[in-house]
Short mmCIF file of C-alpha atoms in Angstrom, two decimals:
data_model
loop_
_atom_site.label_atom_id
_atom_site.label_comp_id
_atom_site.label_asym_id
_atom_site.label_seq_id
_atom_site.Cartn_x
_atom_site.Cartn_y
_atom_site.Cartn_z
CA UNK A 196 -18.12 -7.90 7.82
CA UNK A 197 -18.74 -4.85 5.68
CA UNK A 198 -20.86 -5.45 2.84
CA UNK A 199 -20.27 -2.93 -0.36
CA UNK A 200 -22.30 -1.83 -3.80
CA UNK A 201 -19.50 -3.45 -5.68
CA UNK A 202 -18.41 -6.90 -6.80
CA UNK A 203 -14.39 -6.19 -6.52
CA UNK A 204 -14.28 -4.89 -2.53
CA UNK A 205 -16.94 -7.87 -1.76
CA UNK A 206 -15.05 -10.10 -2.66
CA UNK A 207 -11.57 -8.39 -1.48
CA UNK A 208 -13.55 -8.54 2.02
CA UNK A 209 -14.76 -12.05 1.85
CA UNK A 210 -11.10 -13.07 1.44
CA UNK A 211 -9.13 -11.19 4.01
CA UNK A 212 -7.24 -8.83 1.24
CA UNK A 213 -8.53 -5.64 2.68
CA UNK A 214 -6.24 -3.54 5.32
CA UNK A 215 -6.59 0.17 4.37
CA UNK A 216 -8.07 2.46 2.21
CA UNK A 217 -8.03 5.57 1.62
CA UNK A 218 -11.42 6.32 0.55
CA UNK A 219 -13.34 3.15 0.48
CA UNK A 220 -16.98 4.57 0.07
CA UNK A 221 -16.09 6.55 -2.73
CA UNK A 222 -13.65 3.73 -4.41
CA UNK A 223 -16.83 1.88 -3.76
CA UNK A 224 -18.98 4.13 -5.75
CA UNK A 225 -16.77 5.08 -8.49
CA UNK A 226 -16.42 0.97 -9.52
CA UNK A 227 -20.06 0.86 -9.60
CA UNK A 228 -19.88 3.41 -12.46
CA UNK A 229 -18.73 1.33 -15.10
CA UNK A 230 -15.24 -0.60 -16.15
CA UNK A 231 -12.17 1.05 -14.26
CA UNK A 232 -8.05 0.92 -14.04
CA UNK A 233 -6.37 -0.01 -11.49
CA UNK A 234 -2.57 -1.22 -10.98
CA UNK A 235 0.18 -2.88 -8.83
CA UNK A 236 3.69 -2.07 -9.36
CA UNK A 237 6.31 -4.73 -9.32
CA UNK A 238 10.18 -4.21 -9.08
CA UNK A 239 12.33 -6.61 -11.48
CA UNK A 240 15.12 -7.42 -9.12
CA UNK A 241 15.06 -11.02 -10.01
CA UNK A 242 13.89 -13.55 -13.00
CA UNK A 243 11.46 -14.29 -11.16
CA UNK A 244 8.44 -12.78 -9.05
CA UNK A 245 7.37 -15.29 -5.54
CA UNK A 246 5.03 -15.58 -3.46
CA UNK A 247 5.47 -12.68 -1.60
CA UNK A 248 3.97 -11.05 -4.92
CA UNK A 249 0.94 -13.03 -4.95
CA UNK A 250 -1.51 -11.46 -2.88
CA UNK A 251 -1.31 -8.01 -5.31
CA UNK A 252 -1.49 -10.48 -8.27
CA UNK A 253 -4.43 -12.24 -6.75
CA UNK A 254 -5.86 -9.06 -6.09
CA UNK A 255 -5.22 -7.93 -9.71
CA UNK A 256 -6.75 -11.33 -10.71
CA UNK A 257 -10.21 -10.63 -8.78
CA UNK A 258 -10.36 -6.92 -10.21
CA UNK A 259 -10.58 -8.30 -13.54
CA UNK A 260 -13.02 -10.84 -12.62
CA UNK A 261 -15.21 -8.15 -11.56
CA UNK A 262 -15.17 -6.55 -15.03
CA UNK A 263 -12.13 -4.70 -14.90
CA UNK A 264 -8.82 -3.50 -16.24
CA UNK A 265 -5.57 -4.49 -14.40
CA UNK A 266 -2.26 -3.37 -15.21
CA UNK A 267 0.73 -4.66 -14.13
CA UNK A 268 3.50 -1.95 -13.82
CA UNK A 269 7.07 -3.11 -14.55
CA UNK A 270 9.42 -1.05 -12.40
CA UNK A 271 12.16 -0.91 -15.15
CA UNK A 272 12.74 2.76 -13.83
CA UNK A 273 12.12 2.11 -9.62
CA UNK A 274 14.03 -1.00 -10.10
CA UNK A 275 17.58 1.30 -10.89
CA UNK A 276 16.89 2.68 -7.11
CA UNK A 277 15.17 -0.32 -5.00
CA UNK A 278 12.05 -0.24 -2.76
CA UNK A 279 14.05 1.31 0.35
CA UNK A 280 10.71 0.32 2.20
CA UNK A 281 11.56 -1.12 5.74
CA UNK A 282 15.00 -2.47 4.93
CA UNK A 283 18.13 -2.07 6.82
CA UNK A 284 20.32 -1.08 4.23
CA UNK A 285 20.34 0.12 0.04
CA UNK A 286 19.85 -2.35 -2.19
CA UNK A 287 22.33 -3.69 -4.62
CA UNK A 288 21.80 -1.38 -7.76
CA UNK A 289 21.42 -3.35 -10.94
CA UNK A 290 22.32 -2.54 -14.15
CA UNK A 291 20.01 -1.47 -17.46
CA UNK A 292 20.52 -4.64 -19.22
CA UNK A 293 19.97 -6.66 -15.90
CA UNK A 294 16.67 -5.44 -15.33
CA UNK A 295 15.68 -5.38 -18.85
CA UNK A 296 16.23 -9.57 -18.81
CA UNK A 297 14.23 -9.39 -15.27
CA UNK A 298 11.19 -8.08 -16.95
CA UNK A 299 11.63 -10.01 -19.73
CA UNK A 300 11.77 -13.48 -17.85
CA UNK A 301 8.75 -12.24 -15.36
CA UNK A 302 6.71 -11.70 -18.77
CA UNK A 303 6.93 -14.86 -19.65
CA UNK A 304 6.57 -17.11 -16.43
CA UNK A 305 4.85 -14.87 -13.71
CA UNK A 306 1.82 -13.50 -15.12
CA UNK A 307 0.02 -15.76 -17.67
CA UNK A 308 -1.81 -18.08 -15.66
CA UNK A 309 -3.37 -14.86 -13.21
CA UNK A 310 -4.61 -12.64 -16.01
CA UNK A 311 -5.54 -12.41 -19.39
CA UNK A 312 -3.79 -9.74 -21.65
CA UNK A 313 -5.05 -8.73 -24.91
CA UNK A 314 -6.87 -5.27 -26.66
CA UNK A 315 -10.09 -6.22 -25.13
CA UNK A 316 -11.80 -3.23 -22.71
CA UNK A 317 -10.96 -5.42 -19.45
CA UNK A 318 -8.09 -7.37 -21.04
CA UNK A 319 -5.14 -6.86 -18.52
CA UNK A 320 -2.06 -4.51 -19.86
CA UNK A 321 1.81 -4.42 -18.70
CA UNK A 322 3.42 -1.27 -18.57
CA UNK A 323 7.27 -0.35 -17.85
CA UNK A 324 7.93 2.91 -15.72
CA UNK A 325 10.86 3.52 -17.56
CA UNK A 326 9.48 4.90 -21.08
CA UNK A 327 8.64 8.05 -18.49
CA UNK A 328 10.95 8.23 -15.75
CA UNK A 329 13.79 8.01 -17.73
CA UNK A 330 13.40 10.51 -19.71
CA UNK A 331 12.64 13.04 -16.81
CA UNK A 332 14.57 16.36 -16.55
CA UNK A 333 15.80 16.50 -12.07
CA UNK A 334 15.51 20.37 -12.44
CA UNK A 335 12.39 20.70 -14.69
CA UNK A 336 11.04 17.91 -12.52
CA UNK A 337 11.87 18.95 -9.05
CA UNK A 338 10.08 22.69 -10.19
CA UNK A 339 6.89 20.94 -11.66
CA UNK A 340 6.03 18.28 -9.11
CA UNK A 341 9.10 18.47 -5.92
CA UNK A 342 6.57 21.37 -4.47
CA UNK A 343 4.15 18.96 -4.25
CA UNK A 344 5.99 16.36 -1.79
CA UNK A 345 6.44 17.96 1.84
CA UNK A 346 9.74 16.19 3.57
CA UNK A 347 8.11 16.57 6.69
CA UNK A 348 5.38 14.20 5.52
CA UNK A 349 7.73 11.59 3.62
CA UNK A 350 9.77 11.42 7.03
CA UNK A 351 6.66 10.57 8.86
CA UNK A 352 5.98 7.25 7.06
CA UNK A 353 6.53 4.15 9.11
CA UNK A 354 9.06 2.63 6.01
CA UNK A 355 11.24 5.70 6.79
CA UNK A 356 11.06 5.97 10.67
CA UNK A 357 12.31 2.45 11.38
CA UNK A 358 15.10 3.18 9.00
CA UNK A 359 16.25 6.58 11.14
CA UNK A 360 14.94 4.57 14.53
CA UNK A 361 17.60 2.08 13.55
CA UNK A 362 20.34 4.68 12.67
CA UNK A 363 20.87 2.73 8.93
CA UNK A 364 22.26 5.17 6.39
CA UNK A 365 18.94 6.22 3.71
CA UNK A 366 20.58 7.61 0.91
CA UNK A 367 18.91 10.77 -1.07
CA UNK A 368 18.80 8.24 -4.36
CA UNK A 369 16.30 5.96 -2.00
CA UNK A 370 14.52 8.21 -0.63
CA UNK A 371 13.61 9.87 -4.22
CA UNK A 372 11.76 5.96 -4.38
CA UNK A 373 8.65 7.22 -3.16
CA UNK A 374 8.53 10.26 -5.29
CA UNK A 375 9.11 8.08 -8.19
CA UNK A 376 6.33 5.71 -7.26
CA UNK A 377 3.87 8.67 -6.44
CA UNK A 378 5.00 10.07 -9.83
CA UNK A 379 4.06 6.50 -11.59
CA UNK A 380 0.43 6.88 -10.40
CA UNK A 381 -0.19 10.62 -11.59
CA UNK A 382 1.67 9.22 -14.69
CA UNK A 383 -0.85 5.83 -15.42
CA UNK A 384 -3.93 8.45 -14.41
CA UNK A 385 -2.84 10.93 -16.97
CA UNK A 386 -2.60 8.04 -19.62
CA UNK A 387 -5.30 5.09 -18.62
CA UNK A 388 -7.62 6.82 -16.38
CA UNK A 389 -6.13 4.44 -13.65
CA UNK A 390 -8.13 5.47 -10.33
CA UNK A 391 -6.48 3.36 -8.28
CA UNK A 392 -3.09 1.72 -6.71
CA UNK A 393 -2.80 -1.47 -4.57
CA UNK A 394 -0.37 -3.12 -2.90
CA UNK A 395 0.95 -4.84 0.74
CA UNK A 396 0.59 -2.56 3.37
CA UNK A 397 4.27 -1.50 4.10
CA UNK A 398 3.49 0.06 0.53
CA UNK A 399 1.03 2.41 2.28
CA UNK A 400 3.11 5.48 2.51
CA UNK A 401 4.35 5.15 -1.32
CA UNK A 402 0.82 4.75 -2.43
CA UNK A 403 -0.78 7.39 -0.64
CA UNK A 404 1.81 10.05 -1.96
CA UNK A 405 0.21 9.04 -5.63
CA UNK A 406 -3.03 9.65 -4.25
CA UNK A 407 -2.05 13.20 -2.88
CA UNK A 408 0.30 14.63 -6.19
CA UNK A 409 -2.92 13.71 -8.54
CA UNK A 410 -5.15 15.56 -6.61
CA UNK A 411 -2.61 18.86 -5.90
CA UNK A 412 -1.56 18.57 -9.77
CA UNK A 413 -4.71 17.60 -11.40
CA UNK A 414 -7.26 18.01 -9.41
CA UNK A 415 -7.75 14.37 -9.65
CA UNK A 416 -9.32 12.09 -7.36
CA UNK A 417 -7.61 8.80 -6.88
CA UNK A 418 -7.62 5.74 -4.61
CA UNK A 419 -5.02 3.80 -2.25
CA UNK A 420 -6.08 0.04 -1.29
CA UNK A 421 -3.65 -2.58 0.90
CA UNK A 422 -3.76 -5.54 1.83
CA UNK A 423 -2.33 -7.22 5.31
CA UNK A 424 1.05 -8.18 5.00
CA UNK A 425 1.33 -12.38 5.29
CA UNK A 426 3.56 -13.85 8.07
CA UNK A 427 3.99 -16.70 9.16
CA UNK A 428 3.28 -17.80 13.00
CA UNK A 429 6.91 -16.89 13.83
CA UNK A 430 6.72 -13.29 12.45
CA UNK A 431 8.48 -13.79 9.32
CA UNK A 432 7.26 -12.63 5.66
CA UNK A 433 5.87 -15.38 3.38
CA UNK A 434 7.23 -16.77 0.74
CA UNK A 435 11.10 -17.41 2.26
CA UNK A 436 12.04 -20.95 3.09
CA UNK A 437 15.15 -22.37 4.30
CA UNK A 438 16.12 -22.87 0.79
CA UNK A 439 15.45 -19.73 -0.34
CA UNK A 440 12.38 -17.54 -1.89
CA UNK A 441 9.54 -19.53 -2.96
CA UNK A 442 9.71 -18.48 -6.75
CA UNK A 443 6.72 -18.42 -9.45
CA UNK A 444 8.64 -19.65 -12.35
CA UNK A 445 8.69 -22.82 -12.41
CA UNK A 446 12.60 -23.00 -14.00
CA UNK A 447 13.30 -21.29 -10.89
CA UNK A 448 11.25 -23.47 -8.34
CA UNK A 449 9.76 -26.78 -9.64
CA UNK A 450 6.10 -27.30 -9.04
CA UNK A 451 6.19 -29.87 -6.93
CA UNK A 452 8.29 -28.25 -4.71
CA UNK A 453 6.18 -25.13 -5.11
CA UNK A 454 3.14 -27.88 -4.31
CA UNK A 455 5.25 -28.82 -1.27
CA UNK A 456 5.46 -25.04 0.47
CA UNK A 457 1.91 -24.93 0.10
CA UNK A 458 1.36 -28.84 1.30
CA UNK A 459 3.54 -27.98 4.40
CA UNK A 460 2.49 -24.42 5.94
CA UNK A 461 1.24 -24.33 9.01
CA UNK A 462 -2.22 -25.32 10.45
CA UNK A 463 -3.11 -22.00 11.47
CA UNK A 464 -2.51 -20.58 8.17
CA UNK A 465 -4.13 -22.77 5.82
CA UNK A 466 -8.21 -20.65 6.00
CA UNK A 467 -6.46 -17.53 5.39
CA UNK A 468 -4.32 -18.99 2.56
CA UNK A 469 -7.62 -20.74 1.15
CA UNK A 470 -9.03 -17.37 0.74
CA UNK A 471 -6.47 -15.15 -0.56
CA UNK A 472 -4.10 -17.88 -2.99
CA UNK A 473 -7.06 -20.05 -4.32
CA UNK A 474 -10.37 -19.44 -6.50
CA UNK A 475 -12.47 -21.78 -4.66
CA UNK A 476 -16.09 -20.34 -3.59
CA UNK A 477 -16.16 -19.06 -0.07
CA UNK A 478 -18.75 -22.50 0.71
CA UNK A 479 -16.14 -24.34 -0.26
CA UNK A 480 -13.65 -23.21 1.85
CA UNK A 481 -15.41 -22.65 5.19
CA UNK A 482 -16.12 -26.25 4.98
CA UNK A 483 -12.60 -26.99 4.71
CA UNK A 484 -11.91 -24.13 7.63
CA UNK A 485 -14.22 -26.32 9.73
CA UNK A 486 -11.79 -29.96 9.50
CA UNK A 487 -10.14 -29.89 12.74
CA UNK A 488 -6.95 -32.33 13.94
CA UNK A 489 -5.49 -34.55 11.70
CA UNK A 490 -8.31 -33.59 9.02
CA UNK A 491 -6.56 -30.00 8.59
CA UNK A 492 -3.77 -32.17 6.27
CA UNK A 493 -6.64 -32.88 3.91
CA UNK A 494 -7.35 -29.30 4.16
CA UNK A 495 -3.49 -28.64 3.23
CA UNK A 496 -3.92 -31.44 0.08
CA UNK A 497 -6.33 -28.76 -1.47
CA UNK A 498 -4.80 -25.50 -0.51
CA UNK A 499 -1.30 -27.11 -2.47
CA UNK A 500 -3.91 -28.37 -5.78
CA UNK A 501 -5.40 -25.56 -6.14
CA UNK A 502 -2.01 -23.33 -5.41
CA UNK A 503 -0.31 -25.01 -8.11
CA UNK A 504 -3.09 -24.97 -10.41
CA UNK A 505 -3.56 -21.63 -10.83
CA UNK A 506 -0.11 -20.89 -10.95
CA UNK A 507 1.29 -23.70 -12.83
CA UNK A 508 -1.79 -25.18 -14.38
CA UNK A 509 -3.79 -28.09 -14.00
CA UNK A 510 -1.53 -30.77 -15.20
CA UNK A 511 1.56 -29.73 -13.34
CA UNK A 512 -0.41 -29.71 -9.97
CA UNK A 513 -1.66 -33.16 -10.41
CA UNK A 514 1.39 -34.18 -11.48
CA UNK A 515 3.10 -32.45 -8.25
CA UNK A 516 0.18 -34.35 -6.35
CA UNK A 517 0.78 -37.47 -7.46
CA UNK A 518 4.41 -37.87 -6.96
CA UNK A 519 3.47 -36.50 -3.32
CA UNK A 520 1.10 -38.95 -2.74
CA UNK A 521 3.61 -41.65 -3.58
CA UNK A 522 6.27 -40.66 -1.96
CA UNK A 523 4.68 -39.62 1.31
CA UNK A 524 1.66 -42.16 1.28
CA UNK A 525 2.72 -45.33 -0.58
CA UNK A 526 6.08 -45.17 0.26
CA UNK A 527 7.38 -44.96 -3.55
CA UNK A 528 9.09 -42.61 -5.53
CA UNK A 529 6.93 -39.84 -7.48
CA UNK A 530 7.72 -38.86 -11.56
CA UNK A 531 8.18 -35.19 -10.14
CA UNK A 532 10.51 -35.87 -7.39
CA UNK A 533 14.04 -33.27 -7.41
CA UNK A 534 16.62 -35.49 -8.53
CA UNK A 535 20.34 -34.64 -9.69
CA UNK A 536 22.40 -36.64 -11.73
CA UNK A 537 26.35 -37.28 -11.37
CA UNK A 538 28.53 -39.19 -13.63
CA UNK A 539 28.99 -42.73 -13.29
CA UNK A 540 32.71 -42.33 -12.54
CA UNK A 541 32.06 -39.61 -10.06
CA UNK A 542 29.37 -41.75 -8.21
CA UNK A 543 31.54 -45.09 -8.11
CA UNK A 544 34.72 -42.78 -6.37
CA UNK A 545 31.57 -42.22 -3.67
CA UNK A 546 31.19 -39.19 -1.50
CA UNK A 547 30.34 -38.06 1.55
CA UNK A 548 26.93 -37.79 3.35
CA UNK A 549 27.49 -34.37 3.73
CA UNK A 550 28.42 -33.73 -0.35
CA UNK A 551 25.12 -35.81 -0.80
CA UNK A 552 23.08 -33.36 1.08
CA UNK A 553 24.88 -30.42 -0.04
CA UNK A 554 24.46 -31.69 -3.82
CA UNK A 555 20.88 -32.19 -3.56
CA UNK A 556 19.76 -28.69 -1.76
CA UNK A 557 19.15 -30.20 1.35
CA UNK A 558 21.93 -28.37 2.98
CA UNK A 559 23.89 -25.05 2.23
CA UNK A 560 26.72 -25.75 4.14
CA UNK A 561 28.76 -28.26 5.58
CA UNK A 562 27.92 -27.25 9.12
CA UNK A 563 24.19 -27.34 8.11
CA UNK A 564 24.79 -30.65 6.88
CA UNK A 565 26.66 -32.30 10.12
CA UNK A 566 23.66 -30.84 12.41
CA UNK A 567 21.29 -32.31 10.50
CA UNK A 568 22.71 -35.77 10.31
CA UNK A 569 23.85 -35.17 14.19
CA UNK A 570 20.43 -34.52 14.70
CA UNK A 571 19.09 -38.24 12.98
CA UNK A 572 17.44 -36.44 10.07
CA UNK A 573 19.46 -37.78 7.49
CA UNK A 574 18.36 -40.59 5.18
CA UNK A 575 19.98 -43.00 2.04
CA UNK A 576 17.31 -45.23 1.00
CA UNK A 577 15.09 -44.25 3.53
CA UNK A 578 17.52 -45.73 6.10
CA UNK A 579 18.97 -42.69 8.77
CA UNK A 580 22.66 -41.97 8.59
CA UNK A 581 24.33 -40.56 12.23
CA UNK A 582 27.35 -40.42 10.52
CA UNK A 583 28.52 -37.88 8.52
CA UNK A 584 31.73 -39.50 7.45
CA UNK A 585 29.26 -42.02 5.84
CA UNK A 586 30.31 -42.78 2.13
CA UNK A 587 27.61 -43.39 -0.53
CA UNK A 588 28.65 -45.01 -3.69
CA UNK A 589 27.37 -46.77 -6.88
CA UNK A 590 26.45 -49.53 -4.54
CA UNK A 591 23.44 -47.81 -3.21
CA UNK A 592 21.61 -47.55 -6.08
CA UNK A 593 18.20 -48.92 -6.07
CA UNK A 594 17.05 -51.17 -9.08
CA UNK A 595 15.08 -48.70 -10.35
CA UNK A 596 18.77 -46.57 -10.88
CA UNK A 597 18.16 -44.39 -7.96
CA UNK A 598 19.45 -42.96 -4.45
CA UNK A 599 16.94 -41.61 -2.47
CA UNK A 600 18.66 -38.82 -0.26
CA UNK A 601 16.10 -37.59 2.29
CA UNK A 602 15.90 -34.48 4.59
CA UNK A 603 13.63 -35.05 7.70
CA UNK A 604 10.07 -36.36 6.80
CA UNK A 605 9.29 -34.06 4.02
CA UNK A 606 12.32 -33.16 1.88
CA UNK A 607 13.34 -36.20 -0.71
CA UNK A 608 15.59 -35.84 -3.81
CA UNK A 609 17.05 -38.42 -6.28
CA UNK A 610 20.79 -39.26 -7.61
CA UNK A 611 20.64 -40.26 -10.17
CA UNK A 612 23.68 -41.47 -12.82
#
């Protein structure tokens, strides 16, 4: 393991977040010098950031530890173009007002529990790309700065290769995304002194052509950082379930079933996912890396605390944890557990096991619904259903006013009149 001057890269090291730099000694250096800026840019395509935005807010959350300034950059200009970055086709474009509710629903929900904003010299700050790119002239900018970008170099990043490799149409508006990014970092240097850009490492190529415009424009010296992309053991991103993304506001994704993706990743996963998603010390967690077998679940317990905690606070994750524990280890139903209601009329007509799963989440379709009651993984009352003409009806609630509706071992909901 590489051991550096400062605090920030020791601990980026210590907890896996480190995949590429572009000058590390001298990033080292220069954050030995005294309190510096550095940023992550997120685009507002939803209400809602998720956990495949956690690792550059963690890694925002550790720079300010360390004595620092993070910003987070709002993309309310990138955001009218969409991160082209190894996708298969051009995003939906959204409109101004669209975005502008985005940003102002991630304000609220996403960021408040990572950092700490204020006036203060390492207080965090939140920026919107739009009060400059807006405003930008094409032909006064394509003379000041286009001479700077070489298209030759822009076609040899990765993000654009697989695109041409894979013969998908890459429109002139996307590919302008990366001159717009490298643009935002010249722009935050000029007006923070931010030295420095992170991000996941299919970001590299955007971040990089920051690094290069500051120092053909200003003479500037500035520094690109990534972090390893997260995937799971199949090969697929983090933070996408069955269900959907796994969102960080909680009106968007309750916390106990935010508690629950974290409670049920898998084994292999949970040491890295100790280190980069929680605060505990690094003892801590290589005593929990060292559980083996059945012990890993206890492992899992903490990862989906501590998870929760820090992104919903403490009371929601012991909240999330206790409705867990009843429902999965004393066979009762938790405070926190999903529930929808019906109307009492609706509910005495009855309705099918499939509209039961389908009303609850468990299923988005009514062919996803007959396989999994085909497949004896449907449950009323915690008794299996094989049949998916099976009717459920105001007869099946429990005395406590209740039908438990269950998906598999480790997806329950409520109906509730």
């Amino acid at each position: 393991m590489t051991s550096y001057k400062s605090e920030f890269l020791n601990i980026l090291e210590q907890r896996g977040f480190i995949h590429q730099g572009s000058d590390l000694e001298g990033l080292d250096s220069k954050l030995c010098e005294g309190t510096q800026s550095a940023y992550i840019g997120f685009d507002a395509t939803a209400k809602s950031l998720h956990v495949g935005n956690l690792t550059g807010i963690m890694m925002l959350y550790w720079f300010q530890q360390s004595g620092h300034k993070p910003i987070t950059l709002m993309g309310g200009g990138t955001s009218k173009i969409g991160d082209p970055s190894f996708k298969d086709e051009q995003r939906v474009l959204l409109t101004d007002e669209v975005i502008e509710d985005n940003i102002e629903h991630i304000k609220k929900t996403c960021f408040k529990q990572f950092l700490t904003y204020g006036d203060g010299e390492t207080d965090a700050l939140m920026v919107n790309n739009n009060d400059w790119l807006d405003g930008l002239k094409y032909l006064s900018f394509l003379r000041d700065y286009g001479r700077y970008f070489t298209v030759n170099r822009m076609l040899s990043f990765d993000s654009v290769k697989q695109r041409l490799e894979r013969e998908s149409p890459l429109s002139l508006l996307e590919f302008n995304y990366m001159v717009m990014q490298g643009f935002d970092f010249l722009e935050l240097y000029r007006r923070y002194d931010t030295i420095l850009q992170m991000g996941g490492s299919d970001q590299w190529g955007n971040i990089i052509n920051g690094v290069d415009l500051a120092h053909k424009s200003d003479k500037a010296q500035l520094f690109a950082l990534t972090a390893p992309l997260l995937t799971t053991p199949d090969g697929k991103k983090m933070g996408k379930t069955v269900n959907g993304a796994v969102w960080l506001n909680a009106d968007m994704l309750s916390p106990y079933d935010y508690y629950q993706y974290w409670r049920n990743v898998d084994d292999v996963m949970v040491s890295t996912l100790l280190r980069r998603f929680t605060v505990l010390p690094i003892s801590e967690i290589e005593k929990l890396e060292a559980l083996q077998g059945a012990e890993i679940n206890e492992a899992k317990k903490i990862l989906a605390f501590e998870a929760t905690k820090i992104c919903h606070g403490e009371d929601a994750a012991k909240d999330a944890q206790d409705t867990a524990q009843k429902t999965f280890e004393q066979g009762t139903v938790g405070d926190d557990l999903p529930s929808v209601s019906v109307e009492k009329t609706e509910l005495d007509a009855g309705f099918s096991m499939i509209d039961a799963l389908n009303k609850v989440g468990f299923a988005s379709s009514n062919g996803e619904a007959r396989r999994l009651i085909k497949g004896g993984g449907a449950r009323v009352n915690d008794e299996t259903v094989n049949d998916e003409n099976h009717s459920i009806d105001s007869k099946d609630l429990t005395d406590e006013g209740y039908i438990k509706i269950s998906a598999g071992k480790k997806r329950h909901a409520l109906i509730k009149i």
